[in-house]
mmCIF file of C-alpha atoms in Angstrom:
data_model
loop_
_atom_site.group_PDB
_atom_site.id
_atom_site.type_symbol
_atom_site.label_atom_id
_atom_site.label_comp_id
_atom_site.label_asym_id
_atom_site.label_seq_id
_atom_site.Cartn_x
_atom_site.Cartn_y
_atom_site.Cartn_z
ATOM 1 C CA MET A 16 0.000 0.000 0.000
ATOM 2 C CA GLN A 17 1.271 3.465 -0.893
ATOM 3 C CA ILE A 18 1.393 6.243 1.700
ATOM 4 C CA SER A 19 -0.828 8.338 -0.548
ATOM 5 C CA ASP A 20 -3.568 5.704 -0.167
ATOM 6 C CA VAL A 21 -3.947 6.605 3.508
ATOM 7 C CA PHE A 22 -2.299 10.018 3.916
ATOM 8 C CA THR A 23 -1.782 13.016 1.631
ATOM 9 C CA ILE A 24 -0.883 16.662 1.997
ATOM 10 C CA GLU A 25 -1.199 19.146 -0.842
ATOM 11 C CA LYS A 26 0.249 22.637 -1.011
ATOM 12 C CA PHE A 27 -1.727 24.711 -3.493
ATOM 13 C CA ARG A 28 -1.306 28.233 -4.864
ATOM 14 C CA ASP A 29 -4.154 30.217 -6.457
ATOM 15 C CA LYS A 30 -6.047 27.001 -7.054
ATOM 16 C CA CYS A 31 -9.674 26.770 -8.085
ATOM 17 C CA PHE A 32 -11.238 23.675 -6.524
ATOM 18 C CA GLY A 33 -13.953 21.970 -8.515
ATOM 19 C CA PRO A 34 -17.444 21.790 -6.980
ATOM 20 C CA THR A 35 -17.052 18.215 -5.721
ATOM 21 C CA GLU A 36 -13.268 17.865 -5.634
ATOM 22 C CA LEU A 37 -13.124 16.859 -1.952
ATOM 23 C CA THR A 38 -15.237 13.738 -2.130
ATOM 24 C CA THR A 39 -12.898 11.092 -0.656
ATOM 25 C CA GLU A 40 -15.285 9.488 1.803
ATOM 26 C CA LEU A 41 -12.714 7.697 3.962
ATOM 27 C CA PHE A 42 -10.452 10.704 4.584
ATOM 28 C CA ASN A 43 -10.645 13.224 7.399
ATOM 29 C CA LYS A 44 -9.613 16.612 6.032
ATOM 30 C CA ILE A 45 -7.848 19.729 7.300
ATOM 31 C CA LEU A 46 -8.171 22.628 4.848
ATOM 32 C CA VAL A 47 -6.080 25.685 5.733
ATOM 33 C CA ILE A 48 -6.538 28.931 3.803
ATOM 34 C CA GLU A 49 -3.365 31.004 3.535
ATOM 35 C CA LYS A 50 -4.829 33.538 1.104
ATOM 36 C CA GLY A 51 -7.675 34.017 -1.368
ATOM 37 C CA ARG A 52 -11.453 34.005 -1.197
ATOM 38 C CA GLY A 53 -14.329 31.836 -2.263
ATOM 39 C CA GLU A 54 -17.417 29.912 -1.269
ATOM 40 C CA LEU A 55 -17.675 26.523 0.398
ATOM 41 C CA GLU A 56 -20.641 24.410 1.441
ATOM 42 C CA LEU A 57 -20.174 21.989 4.317
ATOM 43 C CA ALA A 58 -23.062 19.656 5.074
ATOM 44 C CA TYR A 59 -25.401 22.020 3.187
ATOM 45 C CA VAL A 60 -24.278 25.052 5.228
ATOM 46 C CA PRO A 61 -22.625 27.844 3.159
ATOM 47 C CA HIS A 62 -19.289 29.314 4.289
ATOM 48 C CA THR A 63 -17.236 32.214 2.987
ATOM 49 C CA ILE A 64 -13.623 31.189 2.461
ATOM 50 C CA SER A 65 -11.023 33.769 3.502
ATOM 51 C CA ARG A 66 -7.442 33.990 4.743
ATOM 52 C CA GLY A 67 -6.675 32.612 8.165
ATOM 53 C CA LYS A 68 -9.489 30.056 8.331
ATOM 54 C CA VAL A 69 -9.036 26.393 9.181
ATOM 55 C CA TYR A 70 -11.699 23.883 8.157
ATOM 56 C CA LEU A 71 -11.858 20.497 9.895
ATOM 57 C CA ILE A 72 -14.007 18.114 7.892
ATOM 58 C CA GLY A 73 -14.769 14.601 9.070
ATOM 59 C CA LYS A 74 -14.973 11.644 6.730
ATOM 60 C CA ASP A 75 -18.292 11.047 4.944
ATOM 61 C CA LYS A 76 -19.128 14.756 5.232
ATOM 62 C CA ARG A 77 -20.479 16.552 2.171
ATOM 63 C CA VAL A 78 -18.159 19.218 0.726
ATOM 64 C CA VAL A 79 -19.087 21.433 -2.251
ATOM 65 C CA PHE A 80 -17.018 24.359 -3.540
ATOM 66 C CA GLY A 81 -18.482 27.421 -5.177
ATOM 67 C CA GLU A 82 -16.449 30.037 -7.005
ATOM 68 C CA ASN A 83 -12.971 30.134 -5.448
ATOM 69 C CA LYS A 84 -9.295 30.924 -5.968
ATOM 70 C CA ILE A 85 -7.312 30.083 -2.881
ATOM 71 C CA SER A 86 -3.857 29.200 -1.570
ATOM 72 C CA GLY A 87 -3.036 27.007 1.398
ATOM 73 C CA TYR A 88 -2.759 23.379 2.444
ATOM 74 C CA LEU A 89 -5.042 20.372 2.288
ATOM 75 C CA LEU A 90 -4.132 17.495 4.602
ATOM 76 C CA GLN A 91 -6.118 14.253 4.377
ATOM 77 C CA PHE A 92 -5.800 10.994 6.298
ATOM 78 C CA ASP A 93 -7.853 7.923 6.993
ATOM 79 C CA ASP A 94 -8.359 6.139 10.299
ATOM 80 C CA SER A 95 -5.903 3.346 9.491
ATOM 81 C CA PHE A 96 -3.092 5.886 9.151
ATOM 82 C CA TRP A 97 -4.195 7.606 12.336
ATOM 83 C CA GLN A 98 -3.485 4.366 14.209
ATOM 84 C CA LYS A 99 0.211 5.058 13.668
ATOM 85 C CA THR A 100 0.041 8.161 15.854
ATOM 86 C CA PRO A 101 0.612 7.916 19.632
ATOM 87 C CA LEU A 102 -2.445 7.267 21.787
ATOM 88 C CA SER A 103 -1.860 10.559 23.594
ATOM 89 C CA ALA A 104 -3.349 12.422 20.603
ATOM 90 C CA ASN A 105 -6.535 10.330 20.369
ATOM 91 C CA ASN A 106 -8.712 12.657 22.438
ATOM 92 C CA CYS A 107 -7.720 15.622 20.292
ATOM 93 C CA LYS A 108 -8.610 13.763 17.115
ATOM 94 C CA GLU A 109 -11.983 12.663 18.510
ATOM 95 C CA VAL A 110 -12.862 16.255 19.423
ATOM 96 C CA LEU A 111 -11.904 17.682 16.037
ATOM 97 C CA PHE A 112 -13.483 14.951 13.928
ATOM 98 C CA ASN A 113 -16.502 14.062 16.020
ATOM 99 C CA ARG A 114 -18.832 11.959 13.865
ATOM 100 C CA SER A 115 -21.872 13.820 15.177
ATOM 101 C CA ILE A 116 -20.461 17.174 14.030
ATOM 102 C CA ASP A 117 -20.310 18.035 10.337
ATOM 103 C CA SER A 118 -17.314 20.350 10.541
ATOM 104 C CA PHE A 119 -15.412 22.889 12.588
ATOM 105 C CA THR A 120 -14.317 26.262 11.298
ATOM 106 C CA LEU A 121 -11.484 27.839 13.290
ATOM 107 C CA ILE A 122 -10.093 31.359 12.953
ATOM 108 C CA PRO A 123 -6.855 31.390 15.000
ATOM 109 C CA ASP A 124 -4.882 34.511 15.855
ATOM 110 C CA LYS A 125 -1.874 35.293 13.662
ATOM 111 C CA GLN A 126 0.712 33.682 15.943
ATOM 112 C CA HIS A 127 -1.098 30.336 16.154
ATOM 113 C CA PHE A 128 -2.017 30.413 12.470
ATOM 114 C CA ASP A 129 1.582 31.079 11.378
ATOM 115 C CA HIS A 130 2.808 28.241 13.601
ATOM 116 C CA LEU A 131 0.268 25.890 12.035
ATOM 117 C CA LEU A 132 1.480 26.927 8.565
ATOM 118 C CA GLU A 133 5.059 26.115 9.568
ATOM 119 C CA LEU A 134 4.037 22.637 10.725
ATOM 120 C CA LEU A 135 2.138 22.007 7.499
ATOM 121 C CA GLU A 136 5.085 23.176 5.393
ATOM 122 C CA LEU A 137 7.448 20.799 7.224
ATOM 123 C CA THR A 138 4.987 17.943 6.737
ATOM 124 C CA TYR A 139 4.540 18.773 3.056
ATOM 125 C CA CYS A 140 8.304 18.876 2.442
ATOM 126 C CA ASP A 141 8.775 15.473 4.054
ATOM 127 C CA PHE A 142 5.799 14.029 2.181
ATOM 128 C CA GLU A 143 7.357 15.119 -1.120
ATOM 129 C CA LEU A 144 10.659 13.344 -0.391
ATOM 130 C CA PRO A 145 11.308 9.943 -1.997
ATOM 131 C CA ASP A 146 10.043 7.087 0.157
ATOM 132 C CA TYR A 147 12.317 5.792 2.920
ATOM 133 C CA SER A 148 11.898 3.075 5.534
ATOM 134 C CA ASN A 149 10.296 5.037 8.387
ATOM 135 C CA LYS A 150 8.615 7.761 6.329
ATOM 136 C CA PRO A 151 5.086 6.721 7.448
ATOM 137 C CA ASP A 152 6.152 7.002 11.099
ATOM 138 C CA VAL A 153 7.630 10.467 10.532
ATOM 139 C CA LEU A 154 4.484 11.692 8.789
ATOM 140 C CA ALA A 155 2.346 10.176 11.556
ATOM 141 C CA ALA A 156 4.426 12.104 14.110
ATOM 142 C CA TYR A 157 3.859 15.314 12.145
ATOM 143 C CA LEU A 158 0.146 14.541 11.977
ATOM 144 C CA LYS A 159 0.017 14.072 15.746
ATOM 145 C CA VAL A 160 1.623 17.483 16.318
ATOM 146 C CA ILE A 161 -0.701 19.170 13.800
ATOM 147 C CA ILE A 162 -3.781 17.600 15.384
ATOM 148 C CA ILE A 163 -2.714 18.587 18.904
ATOM 149 C CA LYS A 164 -1.859 22.111 17.732
ATOM 150 C CA THR A 165 -5.227 22.442 15.999
ATOM 151 C CA ALA A 166 -7.060 21.077 19.040
ATOM 152 C CA ASN A 167 -5.275 23.618 21.255
ATOM 153 C CA ILE A 168 -6.426 26.389 18.918
ATOM 154 C CA HIS A 169 -9.971 25.039 19.161
ATOM 155 C CA PHE A 170 -9.897 24.931 22.969
ATOM 156 C CA LEU A 171 -8.332 28.422 23.184
ATOM 157 C CA LEU A 172 -11.019 29.875 20.937
ATOM 158 C CA LYS A 173 -13.709 28.071 22.922
ATOM 159 C CA ALA A 174 -12.293 29.454 26.184
ATOM 160 C CA ASP A 175 -12.129 32.967 24.730
ATOM 161 C CA THR A 176 -15.740 32.687 23.581
ATOM 162 C CA SER A 177 -16.812 31.410 26.997
ATOM 163 C CA SER A 178 -15.022 34.284 28.737
ATOM 164 C CA TYR A 179 -16.522 36.828 26.338
ATOM 165 C CA ASP A 180 -20.006 35.377 26.772
ATOM 166 C CA SER A 181 -19.675 35.483 30.575
ATOM 167 C CA LYS A 182 -18.731 39.150 30.474
ATOM 168 C CA LEU A 183 -21.537 39.830 28.013
ATOM 169 C CA PHE A 184 -24.037 38.143 30.336
ATOM 170 C CA GLU A 185 -22.807 40.248 33.258
ATOM 171 C CA ARG A 186 -23.265 43.409 31.168
ATOM 172 C CA PHE A 187 -26.800 42.308 30.279
ATOM 173 C CA VAL A 188 -27.695 41.702 33.934
ATOM 174 C CA ALA A 189 -26.362 45.165 34.817
ATOM 175 C CA LEU A 190 -28.259 46.727 31.916
ATOM 176 C CA VAL A 191 -31.552 45.143 32.981
ATOM 177 C CA SER A 192 -31.023 46.430 36.509
ATOM 178 C CA GLU A 193 -30.119 49.916 35.313
ATOM 179 C CA LYS A 194 -32.466 50.443 32.373
ATOM 180 C CA GLY A 195 -34.988 47.629 32.557
ATOM 181 C CA ASN A 196 -37.728 50.057 33.603
ATOM 182 C CA TYR A 197 -37.941 51.438 30.077
ATOM 183 C CA LEU A 198 -36.168 48.859 27.911
ATOM 184 C CA HIS A 199 -38.857 46.198 27.747
ATOM 185 C CA LYS A 200 -37.740 44.222 24.681
ATOM 186 C CA VAL A 201 -34.851 41.845 24.106
ATOM 187 C CA ASP A 202 -34.158 43.752 20.874
ATOM 188 C CA ASP A 203 -33.689 46.980 22.845
ATOM 189 C CA HIS A 204 -31.148 45.408 25.185
ATOM 190 C CA ALA A 205 -29.281 43.740 22.307
ATOM 191 C CA ASP A 206 -29.033 47.112 20.530
ATOM 192 C CA ALA A 207 -27.746 48.762 23.693
ATOM 193 C CA LEU A 208 -25.086 46.030 24.008
ATOM 194 C CA GLY A 209 -24.152 46.267 20.333
ATOM 195 C CA ILE A 210 -24.957 42.627 19.533
ATOM 196 C CA SER A 211 -27.690 40.720 17.708
ATOM 197 C CA THR A 212 -30.850 39.575 19.449
ATOM 198 C CA ARG A 213 -29.933 35.986 18.586
ATOM 199 C CA LYS A 214 -26.519 36.357 20.222
ATOM 200 C CA LEU A 215 -28.032 37.761 23.415
ATOM 201 C CA SER A 216 -30.586 34.951 23.559
ATOM 202 C CA ASP A 217 -27.869 32.341 23.029
ATOM 203 C CA VAL A 218 -25.649 33.837 25.741
ATOM 204 C CA CYS A 219 -28.496 33.777 28.251
ATOM 205 C CA LYS A 220 -29.426 30.234 27.238
ATOM 206 C CA SER A 221 -25.844 29.106 27.870
ATOM 207 C CA LYS A 222 -26.289 30.389 31.444
ATOM 208 C CA GLY A 223 -29.579 28.550 31.873
ATOM 209 C CA LYS A 224 -31.562 31.774 31.570
ATOM 210 C CA ASN A 225 -34.108 33.309 29.204
ATOM 211 C CA ALA A 226 -33.458 36.933 28.197
ATOM 212 C CA LYS A 227 -37.143 37.851 27.844
ATOM 213 C CA LYS A 228 -38.076 36.279 31.172
ATOM 214 C CA MET A 229 -35.258 38.152 32.909
ATOM 215 C CA ILE A 230 -36.570 41.476 31.591
ATOM 216 C CA LEU A 231 -40.155 40.646 32.562
ATOM 217 C CA GLN A 232 -39.073 39.506 36.023
ATOM 218 C CA HIS A 233 -37.295 42.816 36.580
ATOM 219 C CA LEU A 234 -40.490 44.709 35.747
ATOM 220 C CA VAL A 235 -42.546 42.462 38.033
ATOM 221 C CA ASN A 236 -40.075 42.901 40.890
ATOM 222 C CA GLU A 237 -40.041 46.675 40.508
ATOM 223 C CA ALA A 238 -43.837 46.788 40.414
ATOM 224 C CA LYS A 239 -44.149 44.552 43.482
ATOM 225 C CA LYS A 240 -41.698 46.726 45.393
ATOM 226 C CA ASP A 241 -43.674 49.889 44.651
ATOM 227 C CA LEU A 242 -47.028 48.262 45.370
ATOM 228 C CA GLN A 243 -45.803 46.825 48.639
ATOM 229 C CA PHE A 244 -43.658 49.612 50.050
ATOM 230 C CA THR A 245 -44.957 52.882 48.551
ATOM 231 C CA SER A 246 -48.254 54.679 48.255
ATOM 232 C CA ARG A 247 -47.763 55.505 44.564
ATOM 233 C CA SER A 248 -50.894 55.199 42.464
ATOM 234 C CA ILE A 249 -51.228 52.549 39.777
ATOM 235 C CA LYS A 250 -50.938 55.336 37.202
ATOM 236 C CA GLU A 251 -47.683 56.565 38.732
ATOM 237 C CA ILE A 252 -46.199 53.079 38.859
ATOM 238 C CA ALA A 253 -47.231 52.439 35.249
ATOM 239 C CA GLY A 254 -45.561 55.684 34.206
ATOM 240 C CA GLN A 255 -42.389 54.938 36.156
ATOM 241 C CA LEU A 256 -42.122 51.559 34.438
ATOM 242 C CA HIS A 257 -42.815 53.144 31.027
ATOM 243 C CA PHE A 258 -46.061 51.401 30.230
ATOM 244 C CA ALA A 259 -48.291 53.236 27.755
ATOM 245 C CA ASN A 260 -51.118 53.507 30.287
ATOM 246 C CA PRO A 261 -52.336 52.000 33.595
ATOM 247 C CA TYR A 262 -54.460 49.431 31.768
ATOM 248 C CA GLN A 263 -51.496 48.024 29.912
ATOM 249 C CA PHE A 264 -49.542 47.829 33.166
ATOM 250 C CA SER A 265 -52.421 46.170 35.027
ATOM 251 C CA ASN A 266 -52.864 43.548 32.308
ATOM 252 C CA PHE A 267 -49.125 42.865 32.295
ATOM 253 C CA PHE A 268 -48.975 42.502 36.079
ATOM 254 C CA LYS A 269 -51.981 40.182 36.241
ATOM 255 C CA ASN A 270 -50.626 37.998 33.425
ATOM 256 C CA GLN A 271 -47.330 37.644 35.266
ATOM 257 C CA THR A 272 -48.583 37.185 38.843
ATOM 258 C CA GLY A 273 -52.228 36.146 38.656
ATOM 259 C CA TYR A 274 -53.232 39.248 40.663
ATOM 260 C CA SER A 275 -54.239 42.717 39.645
ATOM 261 C CA PRO A 276 -51.996 45.474 41.086
ATOM 262 C CA ASN A 277 -54.705 46.456 43.584
ATOM 263 C CA GLN A 278 -55.261 42.843 44.664
ATOM 264 C CA TYR A 279 -51.551 42.415 45.247
ATOM 265 C CA ARG A 280 -51.334 45.641 47.269
ATOM 266 C CA ASP A 281 -54.419 44.739 49.326
ATOM 267 C CA GLN A 282 -52.736 41.541 50.519
ATOM 268 C CA PHE A 283 -50.091 43.580 52.341
ATOM 269 C CA VAL A 284 -52.507 46.199 53.606
ATOM 270 C CA LYS A 285 -54.595 43.472 55.248
ATOM 271 C CA ILE A 286 -51.649 42.032 57.122
ATOM 272 C CA GLY A 287 -50.441 45.450 58.210
ATOM 273 C CA ILE A 288 -47.419 45.859 55.938
#
């Protein structure tokens, strides 16, 4: 069996990939874009190809190119070749080429991306050499390092995203507390934070929360506080919470608590609070 039957690495310059050029079903693929632009469809999801992106495509995954002219590296390997790599890299490979996930797209920072390019260039140069006795072992060692490096990039990006999302959630909580009296919609809070409504909803969901419910709960809590501890009229409370009129506020409060504002206030009057 030839090495190229189980492992290949291609260095390409200003290449135009055909629509279904990456159709080898048994190969896992790492596509690294050094320069150029184009379109790519992975598992029916469109992607814009651009410099600095790394695509990790598991075997049996559908790949279709649109218009493109790109430079970079394409590394492909099957599972039998992967068995040559040390067991210590197995977890990294399983994460990157999880059978339940169609693909990963990574956008590393310049330092990590340049280091990955160096590793790929070394691997490519060795691959192009005439065959020698332990060439498969050398290429497997390179593959192990590339996989571990790529997995580290993935985990770093995931950690950065998690940290960013945590800070974003904290800003949202502070915003609801500060301006929740008149920002009643998720859209309004997303605009104030400079992010999309979908992003805000996803961040809250990752924390086990619902953005809309958090906003509504703030309004309910503020209303309860005024009804319980102040003598403000229903009209005044409605105005303070930026409802269009007392009727809108009363309907909102009853929908959320099961009591009208007056019924809620009467409970505390009766027990002397």
